[in-house]
Amino acid sequence: MKRRRLILLALACLAVPKTELLAQQEGYTRIYRRLEGTDTATVIHISPVYVFPRRADTRRYEQLIYNLKKVYPIAKEANATLKAMENHLLSLRTKREQQAFVKAMEKKLKEKYTPVLRHMTFAQGKILIKLIDRETNRTSYQLVKDLRGSFSAFVWQGVARIFGANLKDSYDRYGEDRQIEMLILLYEAGEI
């Protein structure tokens, strides 16, 4: 009886096509079979698991993932909007037309993003400032200065400093923002 079950199991394993996907995506794992020569090998891809010494560190890491998922799409969209805006600004001839266009875009962006930004935490705002620098290769301060002028940039920098942020923060993918960079790569790959 046991021998018969074993033979049926072996035949069932041989009947599986050579590249059949056993599990599309179970959490962070992908399992499939691959033919290597005359043998069928089961391949399992498992994403890394991070273990922290204290529960507080684990919570901080999970909160960073949550904040990144909420803020990163906004930074990507801001980059696309900025590129489109700069291309359109180049086509405008006079400085007055450019200023009118910037004011109209500012009004449009305020209407769109004010509800989203009001519900952000300070930590999400700080991450957004860094991600805008990552995406545009310019700090938020430089962007405000280029689009609205030095005085406006100075005022918004003062407001940011009151709330514990800094518009001049730059993104350091190999230094202090190394963990954010790793999470962004995992996010873009669909792993988190």
PDB file of N, CA, C and O in Angstrom, residues 59-111:
ATOM      1  N   ARG A  59       9.564  47.999  14.718  1.00  0.00           N
ATOM      2  CA  ARG A  59       8.445  48.919  14.484  1.00  0.00           C
ATOM      3  C   ARG A  59       8.886  50.123  13.655  1.00  0.00           C
ATOM      4  O   ARG A  59       8.166  50.569  12.761  1.00  0.00           O
ATOM      5  N   ARG A  60      10.074  50.648  13.930  1.00  0.00           N
ATOM      6  CA  ARG A  60      10.602  51.784  13.180  1.00  0.00           C
ATOM      7  C   ARG A  60      10.785  51.411  11.697  1.00  0.00           C
ATOM      8  O   ARG A  60      10.469  52.191  10.801  1.00  0.00           O
ATOM      9  N   TYR A  61      11.289  50.211  11.456  1.00  0.00           N
ATOM     10  CA  TYR A  61      11.494  49.726  10.087  1.00  0.00           C
ATOM     11  C   TYR A  61      10.154  49.559   9.374  1.00  0.00           C
ATOM     12  O   TYR A  61       9.994  49.969   8.224  1.00  0.00           O
ATOM     13  N   GLU A  62       9.179  48.960  10.063  1.00  0.00           N
ATOM     14  CA  GLU A  62       7.856  48.780   9.466  1.00  0.00           C
ATOM     15  C   GLU A  62       7.187  50.126   9.189  1.00  0.00           C
ATOM     16  O   GLU A  62       6.514  50.295   8.171  1.00  0.00           O
ATOM     17  N   GLN A  63       7.389  51.091  10.073  1.00  0.00           N
ATOM     18  CA  GLN A  63       6.834  52.426   9.873  1.00  0.00           C
ATOM     19  C   GLN A  63       7.499  53.114   8.684  1.00  0.00           C
ATOM     20  O   GLN A  63       6.840  53.817   7.923  1.00  0.00           O
ATOM     21  N   LEU A  64       8.789  52.894   8.512  1.00  0.00           N
ATOM     22  CA  LEU A  64       9.491  53.452   7.353  1.00  0.00           C
ATOM     23  C   LEU A  64       8.934  52.873   6.055  1.00  0.00           C
ATOM     24  O   LEU A  64       8.733  53.603   5.077  1.00  0.00           O
ATOM     25  N   ILE A  65       8.667  51.584   6.041  1.00  0.00           N
ATOM     26  CA  ILE A  65       8.065  50.957   4.857  1.00  0.00           C
ATOM     27  C   ILE A  65       6.700  51.567   4.577  1.00  0.00           C
ATOM     28  O   ILE A  65       6.382  51.922   3.435  1.00  0.00           O
ATOM     29  N   TYR A  66       5.878  51.714   5.613  1.00  0.00           N
ATOM     30  CA  TYR A  66       4.543  52.300   5.459  1.00  0.00           C
ATOM     31  C   TYR A  66       4.636  53.723   4.910  1.00  0.00           C
ATOM     32  O   TYR A  66       3.926  54.092   3.965  1.00  0.00           O
ATOM     33  N   ASN A  67       5.510  54.528   5.508  1.00  0.00           N
ATOM     34  CA  ASN A  67       5.668  55.920   5.064  1.00  0.00           C
ATOM     35  C   ASN A  67       6.177  55.995   3.630  1.00  0.00           C
ATOM     36  O   ASN A  67       5.732  56.828   2.845  1.00  0.00           O
ATOM     37  N   LEU A  68       7.104  55.121   3.291  1.00  0.00           N
ATOM     38  CA  LEU A  68       7.658  55.122   1.941  1.00  0.00           C
ATOM     39  C   LEU A  68       6.589  54.768   0.905  1.00  0.00           C
ATOM     40  O   LEU A  68       6.502  55.402  -0.149  1.00  0.00           O
ATOM     41  N   LYS A  69       5.767  53.780   1.215  1.00  0.00           N
ATOM     42  CA  LYS A  69       4.692  53.387   0.292  1.00  0.00           C
ATOM     43  C   LYS A  69       3.698  54.531   0.085  1.00  0.00           C
ATOM     44  O   LYS A  69       3.132  54.668  -0.997  1.00  0.00           O
ATOM     45  N   LYS A  70       3.514  55.337   1.083  1.00  0.00           N
ATOM     46  CA  LYS A  70       2.569  56.444   0.983  1.00  0.00           C
ATOM     47  C   LYS A  70       3.157  57.643   0.240  1.00  0.00           C
ATOM     48  O   LYS A  70       2.458  58.335  -0.492  1.00  0.00           O
ATOM     49  N   VAL A  71       4.455  57.878   0.407  1.00  0.00           N
ATOM     50  CA  VAL A  71       5.076  59.107  -0.090  1.00  0.00           C
ATOM     51  C   VAL A  71       5.762  58.926  -1.444  1.00  0.00           C
ATOM     52  O   VAL A  71       5.789  59.860  -2.252  1.00  0.00           O
ATOM     53  N   TYR A  72       6.305  57.766  -1.722  1.00  0.00           N
ATOM     54  CA  TYR A  72       7.101  57.576  -2.947  1.00  0.00           C
ATOM     55  C   TYR A  72       6.300  57.859  -4.225  1.00  0.00           C
ATOM     56  O   TYR A  72       6.819  58.522  -5.130  1.00  0.00           O
ATOM     57  N   PRO A  73       5.047  57.394  -4.341  1.00  0.00           N
ATOM     58  CA  PRO A  73       4.298  57.742  -5.559  1.00  0.00           C
ATOM     59  C   PRO A  73       4.112  59.249  -5.744  1.00  0.00           C
ATOM     60  O   PRO A  73       4.118  59.740  -6.877  1.00  0.00           O
ATOM     61  N   ILE A  74       3.994  59.984  -4.653  1.00  0.00           N
ATOM     62  CA  ILE A  74       3.853  61.440  -4.742  1.00  0.00           C
ATOM     63  C   ILE A  74       5.144  62.057  -5.275  1.00  0.00           C
ATOM     64  O   ILE A  74       5.109  62.963  -6.118  1.00  0.00           O
ATOM     65  N   ALA A  75       6.287  61.560  -4.812  1.00  0.00           N
ATOM     66  CA  ALA A  75       7.573  62.081  -5.290  1.00  0.00           C
ATOM     67  C   ALA A  75       7.763  61.776  -6.776  1.00  0.00           C
ATOM     68  O   ALA A  75       8.269  62.620  -7.524  1.00  0.00           O
ATOM     69  N   LYS A  76       7.378  60.571  -7.211  1.00  0.00           N
ATOM     70  CA  LYS A  76       7.490  60.228  -8.636  1.00  0.00           C
ATOM     71  C   LYS A  76       6.599  61.140  -9.477  1.00  0.00           C
ATOM     72  O   LYS A  76       7.011  61.626 -10.537  1.00  0.00           O
ATOM     73  N   GLU A  77       5.386  61.372  -8.993  1.00  0.00           N
ATOM     74  CA  GLU A  77       4.457  62.236  -9.720  1.00  0.00           C
ATOM     75  C   GLU A  77       4.957  63.680  -9.736  1.00  0.00           C
ATOM     76  O   GLU A  77       4.816  64.387 -10.743  1.00  0.00           O
ATOM     77  N   ALA A  78       5.564  64.122  -8.642  1.00  0.00           N
ATOM     78  CA  ALA A  78       6.119  65.478  -8.586  1.00  0.00           C
ATOM     79  C   ALA A  78       7.238  65.644  -9.607  1.00  0.00           C
ATOM     80  O   ALA A  78       7.339  66.684 -10.263  1.00  0.00           O
ATOM     81  N   ASN A  79       8.055  64.615  -9.760  1.00  0.00           N
ATOM     82  CA  ASN A  79       9.137  64.664 -10.746  1.00  0.00           C
ATOM     83  C   ASN A  79       8.572  64.775 -12.161  1.00  0.00           C
ATOM     84  O   ASN A  79       9.038  65.586 -12.964  1.00  0.00           O
ATOM     85  N   ALA A  80       7.565  63.969 -12.465  1.00  0.00           N
ATOM     86  CA  ALA A  80       6.958  64.013 -13.803  1.00  0.00           C
ATOM     87  C   ALA A  80       6.307  65.375 -14.058  1.00  0.00           C
ATOM     88  O   ALA A  80       6.452  65.947 -15.152  1.00  0.00           O
ATOM     89  N   THR A  81       5.622  65.907 -13.058  1.00  0.00           N
ATOM     90  CA  THR A  81       4.982  67.218 -13.196  1.00  0.00           C
ATOM     91  C   THR A  81       6.024  68.306 -13.399  1.00  0.00           C
ATOM     92  O   THR A  81       5.850  69.201 -14.236  1.00  0.00           O
ATOM     93  N   LEU A  82       7.117  68.229 -12.645  1.00  0.00           N
ATOM     94  CA  LEU A  82       8.178  69.227 -12.764  1.00  0.00           C
ATOM     95  C   LEU A  82       8.814  69.196 -14.155  1.00  0.00           C
ATOM     96  O   LEU A  82       9.045  70.248 -14.756  1.00  0.00           O
ATOM     97  N   LYS A  83       9.070  68.013 -14.673  1.00  0.00           N
ATOM     98  CA  LYS A  83       9.652  67.911 -16.019  1.00  0.00           C
ATOM     99  C   LYS A  83       8.712  68.489 -17.071  1.00  0.00           C
ATOM    100  O   LYS A  83       9.141  69.237 -17.955  1.00  0.00           O
ATOM    101  N   ALA A  84       7.424  68.166 -16.974  1.00  0.00           N
ATOM    102  CA  ALA A  84       6.451  68.710 -17.926  1.00  0.00           C
ATOM    103  C   ALA A  84       6.360  70.226 -17.803  1.00  0.00           C
ATOM    104  O   ALA A  84       6.282  70.947 -18.803  1.00  0.00           O
ATOM    105  N   MET A  85       6.399  70.703 -16.571  1.00  0.00           N
ATOM    106  CA  MET A  85       6.321  72.144 -16.324  1.00  0.00           C
ATOM    107  C   MET A  85       7.543  72.865 -16.885  1.00  0.00           C
ATOM    108  O   MET A  85       7.416  73.920 -17.516  1.00  0.00           O
ATOM    109  N   GLU A  86       8.725  72.306 -16.684  1.00  0.00           N
ATOM    110  CA  GLU A  86       9.944  72.934 -17.213  1.00  0.00           C
ATOM    111  C   GLU A  86       9.947  72.947 -18.734  1.00  0.00           C
ATOM    112  O   GLU A  86      10.369  73.926 -19.348  1.00  0.00           O
ATOM    113  N   ASN A  87       9.476  71.874 -19.357  1.00  0.00           N
ATOM    114  CA  ASN A  87       9.392  71.836 -20.825  1.00  0.00           C
ATOM    115  C   ASN A  87       8.440  72.908 -21.336  1.00  0.00           C
ATOM    116  O   ASN A  87       8.715  73.570 -22.338  1.00  0.00           O
ATOM    117  N   HIS A  88       7.317  73.079 -20.644  1.00  0.00           N
ATOM    118  CA  HIS A  88       6.360  74.103 -21.063  1.00  0.00           C
ATOM    119  C   HIS A  88       6.920  75.509 -20.820  1.00  0.00           C
ATOM    120  O   HIS A  88       6.683  76.420 -21.616  1.00  0.00           O
ATOM    121  N   LEU A  89       7.654  75.683 -19.719  1.00  0.00           N
ATOM    122  CA  LEU A  89       8.249  76.995 -19.428  1.00  0.00           C
ATOM    123  C   LEU A  89       9.239  77.410 -20.515  1.00  0.00           C
ATOM    124  O   LEU A  89       9.359  78.597 -20.830  1.00  0.00           O
ATOM    125  N   LEU A  90       9.950  76.447 -21.065  1.00  0.00           N
ATOM    126  CA  LEU A  90      10.912  76.764 -22.135  1.00  0.00           C
ATOM    127  C   LEU A  90      10.213  77.269 -23.391  1.00  0.00           C
ATOM    128  O   LEU A  90      10.790  78.032 -24.162  1.00  0.00           O
ATOM    129  N   SER A  91       8.970  76.854 -23.595  1.00  0.00           N
ATOM    130  CA  SER A  91       8.248  77.278 -24.794  1.00  0.00           C
ATOM    131  C   SER A  91       7.626  78.672 -24.642  1.00  0.00           C
ATOM    132  O   SER A  91       7.251  79.287 -25.638  1.00  0.00           O
ATOM    133  N   LEU A  92       7.518  79.153 -23.417  1.00  0.00           N
ATOM    134  CA  LEU A  92       6.952  80.481 -23.196  1.00  0.00           C
ATOM    135  C   LEU A  92       8.015  81.547 -23.458  1.00  0.00           C
ATOM    136  O   LEU A  92       9.170  81.393 -23.085  1.00  0.00           O
ATOM    137  N   ARG A  93       7.600  82.642 -24.067  1.00  0.00           N
ATOM    138  CA  ARG A  93       8.572  83.630 -24.528  1.00  0.00           C
ATOM    139  C   ARG A  93       8.913  84.685 -23.484  1.00  0.00           C
ATOM    140  O   ARG A  93      10.070  85.012 -23.285  1.00  0.00           O
ATOM    141  N   THR A  94       7.900  85.241 -22.855  1.00  0.00           N
ATOM    142  CA  THR A  94       8.172  86.343 -21.934  1.00  0.00           C
ATOM    143  C   THR A  94       8.188  85.858 -20.493  1.00  0.00           C
ATOM    144  O   THR A  94       7.613  84.828 -20.153  1.00  0.00           O
ATOM    145  N   LYS A  95       8.831  86.662 -19.660  1.00  0.00           N
ATOM    146  CA  LYS A  95       8.910  86.339 -18.237  1.00  0.00           C
ATOM    147  C   LYS A  95       7.527  86.432 -17.594  1.00  0.00           C
ATOM    148  O   LYS A  95       7.199  85.661 -16.699  1.00  0.00           O
ATOM    149  N   ARG A  96       6.703  87.340 -18.078  1.00  0.00           N
ATOM    150  CA  ARG A  96       5.346  87.498 -17.553  1.00  0.00           C
ATOM    151  C   ARG A  96       4.511  86.244 -17.829  1.00  0.00           C
ATOM    152  O   ARG A  96       3.776  85.772 -16.950  1.00  0.00           O
ATOM    153  N   GLU A  97       4.635  85.682 -19.021  1.00  0.00           N
ATOM    154  CA  GLU A  97       3.921  84.436 -19.343  1.00  0.00           C
ATOM    155  C   GLU A  97       4.395  83.302 -18.441  1.00  0.00           C
ATOM    156  O   GLU A  97       3.594  82.486 -17.978  1.00  0.00           O
ATOM    157  N   GLN A  98       5.695  83.249 -18.210  1.00  0.00           N
ATOM    158  CA  GLN A  98       6.254  82.208 -17.344  1.00  0.00           C
ATOM    159  C   GLN A  98       5.726  82.343 -15.923  1.00  0.00           C
ATOM    160  O   GLN A  98       5.338  81.341 -15.301  1.00  0.00           O
ATOM    161  N   GLN A  99       5.687  83.555 -15.393  1.00  0.00           N
ATOM    162  CA  GLN A  99       5.198  83.775 -14.039  1.00  0.00           C
ATOM    163  C   GLN A  99       3.715  83.414 -13.923  1.00  0.00           C
ATOM    164  O   GLN A  99       3.288  82.812 -12.928  1.00  0.00           O
ATOM    165  N   ALA A 100       2.939  83.784 -14.942  1.00  0.00           N
ATOM    166  CA  ALA A 100       1.505  83.451 -14.936  1.00  0.00           C
ATOM    167  C   ALA A 100       1.321  81.926 -14.966  1.00  0.00           C
ATOM    168  O   ALA A 100       0.449  81.386 -14.261  1.00  0.00           O
ATOM    169  N   PHE A 101       2.129  81.261 -15.774  1.00  0.00           N
ATOM    170  CA  PHE A 101       2.040  79.791 -15.852  1.00  0.00           C
ATOM    171  C   PHE A 101       2.419  79.143 -14.519  1.00  0.00           C
ATOM    172  O   PHE A 101       1.744  78.226 -14.053  1.00  0.00           O
ATOM    173  N   VAL A 102       3.480  79.645 -13.877  1.00  0.00           N
ATOM    174  CA  VAL A 102       3.910  79.091 -12.584  1.00  0.00           C
ATOM    175  C   VAL A 102       2.822  79.295 -11.539  1.00  0.00           C
ATOM    176  O   VAL A 102       2.515  78.383 -10.762  1.00  0.00           O
ATOM    177  N   LYS A 103       2.202  80.481 -11.518  1.00  0.00           N
ATOM    178  CA  LYS A 103       1.126  80.739 -10.553  1.00  0.00           C
ATOM    179  C   LYS A 103      -0.068  79.823 -10.809  1.00  0.00           C
ATOM    180  O   LYS A 103      -0.667  79.304  -9.866  1.00  0.00           O
ATOM    181  N   ALA A 104      -0.412  79.628 -12.077  1.00  0.00           N
ATOM    182  CA  ALA A 104      -1.541  78.747 -12.404  1.00  0.00           C
ATOM    183  C   ALA A 104      -1.231  77.303 -11.995  1.00  0.00           C
ATOM    184  O   ALA A 104      -2.103  76.606 -11.442  1.00  0.00           O
ATOM    185  N   MET A 105      -0.012  76.869 -12.244  1.00  0.00           N
ATOM    186  CA  MET A 105       0.377  75.504 -11.855  1.00  0.00           C
ATOM    187  C   MET A 105       0.387  75.366 -10.336  1.00  0.00           C
ATOM    188  O   MET A 105      -0.033  74.337  -9.801  1.00  0.00           O
ATOM    189  N   GLU A 106       0.852  76.400  -9.646  1.00  0.00           N
ATOM    190  CA  GLU A 106       0.872  76.357  -8.188  1.00  0.00           C
ATOM    191  C   GLU A 106      -0.551  76.225  -7.645  1.00  0.00           C
ATOM    192  O   GLU A 106      -0.800  75.418  -6.737  1.00  0.00           O
ATOM    193  N   LYS A 107      -1.470  76.964  -8.203  1.00  0.00           N
ATOM    194  CA  LYS A 107      -2.870  76.890  -7.764  1.00  0.00           C
ATOM    195  C   LYS A 107      -3.439  75.493  -8.024  1.00  0.00           C
ATOM    196  O   LYS A 107      -4.109  74.916  -7.157  1.00  0.00           O
ATOM    197  N   LYS A 108      -3.146  74.973  -9.197  1.00  0.00           N
ATOM    198  CA  LYS A 108      -3.631  73.637  -9.563  1.00  0.00           C
ATOM    199  C   LYS A 108      -3.040  72.559  -8.639  1.00  0.00           C
ATOM    200  O   LYS A 108      -3.754  71.659  -8.172  1.00  0.00           O
ATOM    201  N   LEU A 109      -1.750  72.668  -8.350  1.00  0.00           N
ATOM    202  CA  LEU A 109      -1.094  71.692  -7.478  1.00  0.00           C
ATOM    203  C   LEU A 109      -1.588  71.809  -6.037  1.00  0.00           C
ATOM    204  O   LEU A 109      -1.724  70.790  -5.350  1.00  0.00           O
ATOM    205  N   LYS A 110      -1.857  73.027  -5.584  1.00  0.00           N
ATOM    206  CA  LYS A 110      -2.397  73.203  -4.231  1.00  0.00           C
ATOM    207  C   LYS A 110      -3.755  72.529  -4.105  1.00  0.00           C
ATOM    208  O   LYS A 110      -4.040  71.868  -3.109  1.00  0.00           O
ATOM    209  N   GLU A 111      -4.595  72.704  -5.114  1.00  0.00           N
ATOM    210  CA  GLU A 111      -5.918  72.072  -5.087  1.00  0.00           C
ATOM    211  C   GLU A 111      -5.798  70.548  -5.045  1.00  0.00           C
ATOM    212  O   GLU A 111      -6.557  69.879  -4.347  1.00  0.00           O
TER     213      GLU A 111
END
